[in-house]
Amino acid sequence: MRLIALSLTALLLLIQYPLWLGKGGWLRVWELDKQVIQAKKHNDELKERNSKLDSEVQDLKTGTGAVEEHARFELGMIKKDEIFVQILNAASSAQTSNLNDPKPPKEKTAPSINH
């Protein structure tokens, strides 16, 4: 009787091996499921990006608002009869004041060589 119980236990373990560790086992299915979830998340992000780009393309094709916005911010263009005002922060105004300094920079002279 003991021999039959041991052989049945061994057969049960042999049957369990492919279920857990085999090619189509639970561990492999779990890993593939994680990969599918990551791929779906990445695809959703790409779809959102594509829809934003598509709406921008449609706006550029049909409307002048986007073209005007790009011209203003990227190319620095202004409309006729508009006044352009530029506000500088403290760091850039300090650099500008150094450029407008009336004192000429001191010239460095090369040392003379006597033979």
PDB file of C-alpha atoms in Angstrom:
ATOM      1  CA  MET A   1       0.000   0.000   0.000  1.00  0.00           C
ATOM      2  CA  ARG A   2       2.877   2.344   0.822  1.00  0.00           C
ATOM      3  CA  LEU A   3       4.422   1.735  -2.587  1.00  0.00           C
ATOM      4  CA  ILE A   4       1.183   2.709  -4.338  1.00  0.00           C
ATOM      5  CA  ALA A   5       0.940   5.967  -2.309  1.00  0.00           C
ATOM      6  CA  LEU A   6       4.560   6.907  -3.131  1.00  0.00           C
ATOM      7  CA  SER A   7       4.103   6.181  -6.831  1.00  0.00           C
ATOM      8  CA  LEU A   8       0.867   8.228  -6.941  1.00  0.00           C
ATOM      9  CA  THR A   9       2.636  11.124  -5.181  1.00  0.00           C
ATOM     10  CA  ALA A  10       5.517  10.943  -7.666  1.00  0.00           C
ATOM     11  CA  LEU A  11       3.067  10.945 -10.603  1.00  0.00           C
ATOM     12  CA  LEU A  12       1.233  13.906  -9.111  1.00  0.00           C
ATOM     13  CA  LEU A  13       4.513  15.841  -8.843  1.00  0.00           C
ATOM     14  CA  LEU A  14       5.421  14.938 -12.428  1.00  0.00           C
ATOM     15  CA  ILE A  15       2.058  16.240 -13.619  1.00  0.00           C
ATOM     16  CA  GLN A  16       2.478  19.488 -11.639  1.00  0.00           C
ATOM     17  CA  TYR A  17       5.870  20.333 -13.172  1.00  0.00           C
ATOM     18  CA  PRO A  18       4.588  21.323 -16.642  1.00  0.00           C
ATOM     19  CA  LEU A  19       1.673  23.185 -15.059  1.00  0.00           C
ATOM     20  CA  TRP A  20       3.945  25.506 -13.082  1.00  0.00           C
ATOM     21  CA  LEU A  21       7.314  25.544 -14.868  1.00  0.00           C
ATOM     22  CA  GLY A  22       6.588  24.302 -18.398  1.00  0.00           C
ATOM     23  CA  LYS A  23       6.347  26.258 -21.636  1.00  0.00           C
ATOM     24  CA  GLY A  24       2.701  27.184 -21.079  1.00  0.00           C
ATOM     25  CA  GLY A  25       2.836  27.109 -17.300  1.00  0.00           C
ATOM     26  CA  TRP A  26       1.351  29.577 -14.842  1.00  0.00           C
ATOM     27  CA  LEU A  27       4.611  31.409 -14.241  1.00  0.00           C
ATOM     28  CA  ARG A  28       5.115  32.012 -17.968  1.00  0.00           C
ATOM     29  CA  VAL A  29       1.505  33.132 -18.383  1.00  0.00           C
ATOM     30  CA  TRP A  30       1.881  35.550 -15.449  1.00  0.00           C
ATOM     31  CA  GLU A  31       5.055  37.043 -16.973  1.00  0.00           C
ATOM     32  CA  LEU A  32       3.440  37.429 -20.398  1.00  0.00           C
ATOM     33  CA  ASP A  33       0.399  39.065 -18.791  1.00  0.00           C
ATOM     34  CA  LYS A  34       2.665  41.695 -17.203  1.00  0.00           C
ATOM     35  CA  GLN A  35       4.273  42.353 -20.605  1.00  0.00           C
ATOM     36  CA  VAL A  36       0.857  42.768 -22.239  1.00  0.00           C
ATOM     37  CA  ILE A  37      -0.203  45.288 -19.586  1.00  0.00           C
ATOM     38  CA  GLN A  38       2.992  47.304 -20.146  1.00  0.00           C
ATOM     39  CA  ALA A  39       2.513  47.226 -23.930  1.00  0.00           C
ATOM     40  CA  LYS A  40      -1.105  48.424 -23.592  1.00  0.00           C
ATOM     41  CA  LYS A  41      -0.011  51.284 -21.328  1.00  0.00           C
ATOM     42  CA  HIS A  42       2.685  52.312 -23.820  1.00  0.00           C
ATOM     43  CA  ASN A  43       0.195  52.103 -26.706  1.00  0.00           C
ATOM     44  CA  ASP A  44      -2.276  54.315 -24.822  1.00  0.00           C
ATOM     45  CA  GLU A  45       0.437  56.934 -24.273  1.00  0.00           C
ATOM     46  CA  LEU A  46       1.334  56.836 -27.977  1.00  0.00           C
ATOM     47  CA  LYS A  47      -2.327  57.122 -29.000  1.00  0.00           C
ATOM     48  CA  GLU A  48      -2.720  60.186 -26.788  1.00  0.00           C
ATOM     49  CA  ARG A  49       0.406  61.760 -28.298  1.00  0.00           C
ATOM     50  CA  ASN A  50      -0.783  60.974 -31.820  1.00  0.00           C
ATOM     51  CA  SER A  51      -4.188  62.522 -31.177  1.00  0.00           C
ATOM     52  CA  LYS A  52      -2.544  65.717 -29.901  1.00  0.00           C
ATOM     53  CA  LEU A  53      -0.320  65.857 -32.975  1.00  0.00           C
ATOM     54  CA  ASP A  54      -3.286  65.172 -35.242  1.00  0.00           C
ATOM     55  CA  SER A  55      -5.305  67.981 -33.680  1.00  0.00           C
ATOM     56  CA  GLU A  56      -2.347  70.337 -34.087  1.00  0.00           C
ATOM     57  CA  VAL A  57      -1.986  69.355 -37.758  1.00  0.00           C
ATOM     58  CA  GLN A  58      -5.704  69.928 -38.356  1.00  0.00           C
ATOM     59  CA  ASP A  59      -5.488  73.301 -36.639  1.00  0.00           C
ATOM     60  CA  LEU A  60      -2.511  74.281 -38.790  1.00  0.00           C
ATOM     61  CA  LYS A  61      -4.316  73.183 -41.961  1.00  0.00           C
ATOM     62  CA  THR A  62      -7.631  74.904 -41.266  1.00  0.00           C
ATOM     63  CA  GLY A  63      -7.058  77.786 -38.874  1.00  0.00           C
ATOM     64  CA  THR A  64      -4.739  80.757 -38.819  1.00  0.00           C
ATOM     65  CA  GLY A  65      -4.558  80.922 -35.019  1.00  0.00           C
ATOM     66  CA  ALA A  66      -1.934  78.206 -34.704  1.00  0.00           C
ATOM     67  CA  VAL A  67       0.148  79.655 -37.529  1.00  0.00           C
ATOM     68  CA  GLU A  68       0.022  83.066 -35.857  1.00  0.00           C
ATOM     69  CA  GLU A  69       0.980  81.542 -32.497  1.00  0.00           C
ATOM     70  CA  HIS A  70       3.980  79.753 -34.027  1.00  0.00           C
ATOM     71  CA  ALA A  71       5.055  82.926 -35.831  1.00  0.00           C
ATOM     72  CA  ARG A  72       4.862  84.976 -32.633  1.00  0.00           C
ATOM     73  CA  PHE A  73       6.564  82.628 -30.195  1.00  0.00           C
ATOM     74  CA  GLU A  74       9.044  80.764 -32.351  1.00  0.00           C
ATOM     75  CA  LEU A  75       9.965  83.409 -34.921  1.00  0.00           C
ATOM     76  CA  GLY A  76       9.392  86.578 -32.876  1.00  0.00           C
ATOM     77  CA  MET A  77       7.078  88.143 -35.453  1.00  0.00           C
ATOM     78  CA  ILE A  78       4.544  90.862 -34.644  1.00  0.00           C
ATOM     79  CA  LYS A  79       1.505  92.256 -36.466  1.00  0.00           C
ATOM     80  CA  LYS A  80       1.468  95.578 -38.245  1.00  0.00           C
ATOM     81  CA  ASP A  81       0.876  98.543 -35.862  1.00  0.00           C
ATOM     82  CA  GLU A  82       1.779  96.451 -32.780  1.00  0.00           C
ATOM     83  CA  ILE A  83       4.392  97.537 -30.258  1.00  0.00           C
ATOM     84  CA  PHE A  84       6.943  94.984 -29.126  1.00  0.00           C
ATOM     85  CA  VAL A  85       7.938  95.205 -25.460  1.00  0.00           C
ATOM     86  CA  GLN A  86      10.662  93.012 -24.003  1.00  0.00           C
ATOM     87  CA  ILE A  87      11.162  92.767 -20.237  1.00  0.00           C
ATOM     88  CA  LEU A  88      14.561  91.625 -19.052  1.00  0.00           C
ATOM     89  CA  ASN A  89      15.258  90.029 -15.699  1.00  0.00           C
ATOM     90  CA  ALA A  90      18.010  91.250 -13.344  1.00  0.00           C
ATOM     91  CA  ALA A  91      20.660  88.758 -14.514  1.00  0.00           C
ATOM     92  CA  SER A  92      20.331  89.628 -18.178  1.00  0.00           C
ATOM     93  CA  SER A  93      20.178  93.389 -17.454  1.00  0.00           C
ATOM     94  CA  ALA A  94      23.487  93.119 -15.549  1.00  0.00           C
ATOM     95  CA  GLN A  95      25.070  91.515 -18.604  1.00  0.00           C
ATOM     96  CA  THR A  96      23.645  94.263 -20.811  1.00  0.00           C
ATOM     97  CA  SER A  97      25.021  96.996 -18.538  1.00  0.00           C
ATOM     98  CA  ASN A  98      28.494  95.432 -18.806  1.00  0.00           C
ATOM     99  CA  LEU A  99      28.223  95.632 -22.584  1.00  0.00           C
ATOM    100  CA  ASN A 100      27.282  99.319 -22.464  1.00  0.00           C
ATOM    101  CA  ASP A 101      30.111 100.235 -20.065  1.00  0.00           C
ATOM    102  CA  PRO A 102      31.934 103.346 -21.453  1.00  0.00           C
ATOM    103  CA  LYS A 103      35.333 102.246 -20.099  1.00  0.00           C
ATOM    104  CA  PRO A 104      37.322 100.316 -22.675  1.00  0.00           C
ATOM    105  CA  PRO A 105      38.792  97.029 -21.471  1.00  0.00           C
ATOM    106  CA  LYS A 106      42.429  97.050 -20.433  1.00  0.00           C
ATOM    107  CA  GLU A 107      44.685  95.741 -23.137  1.00  0.00           C
ATOM    108  CA  LYS A 108      47.198  93.090 -22.298  1.00  0.00           C
ATOM    109  CA  THR A 109      50.562  93.464 -23.948  1.00  0.00           C
ATOM    110  CA  ALA A 110      52.792  90.578 -24.765  1.00  0.00           C
ATOM    111  CA  PRO A 111      56.155  90.590 -22.965  1.00  0.00           C
ATOM    112  CA  SER A 112      59.065  91.639 -25.096  1.00  0.00           C
ATOM    113  CA  ILE A 113      61.788  89.139 -25.802  1.00  0.00           C
ATOM    114  CA  ASN A 114      65.384  90.381 -25.822  1.00  0.00           C
ATOM    115  CA  HIS A 115      68.012  88.350 -27.608  1.00  0.00           C
TER     116      HIS A 115
END
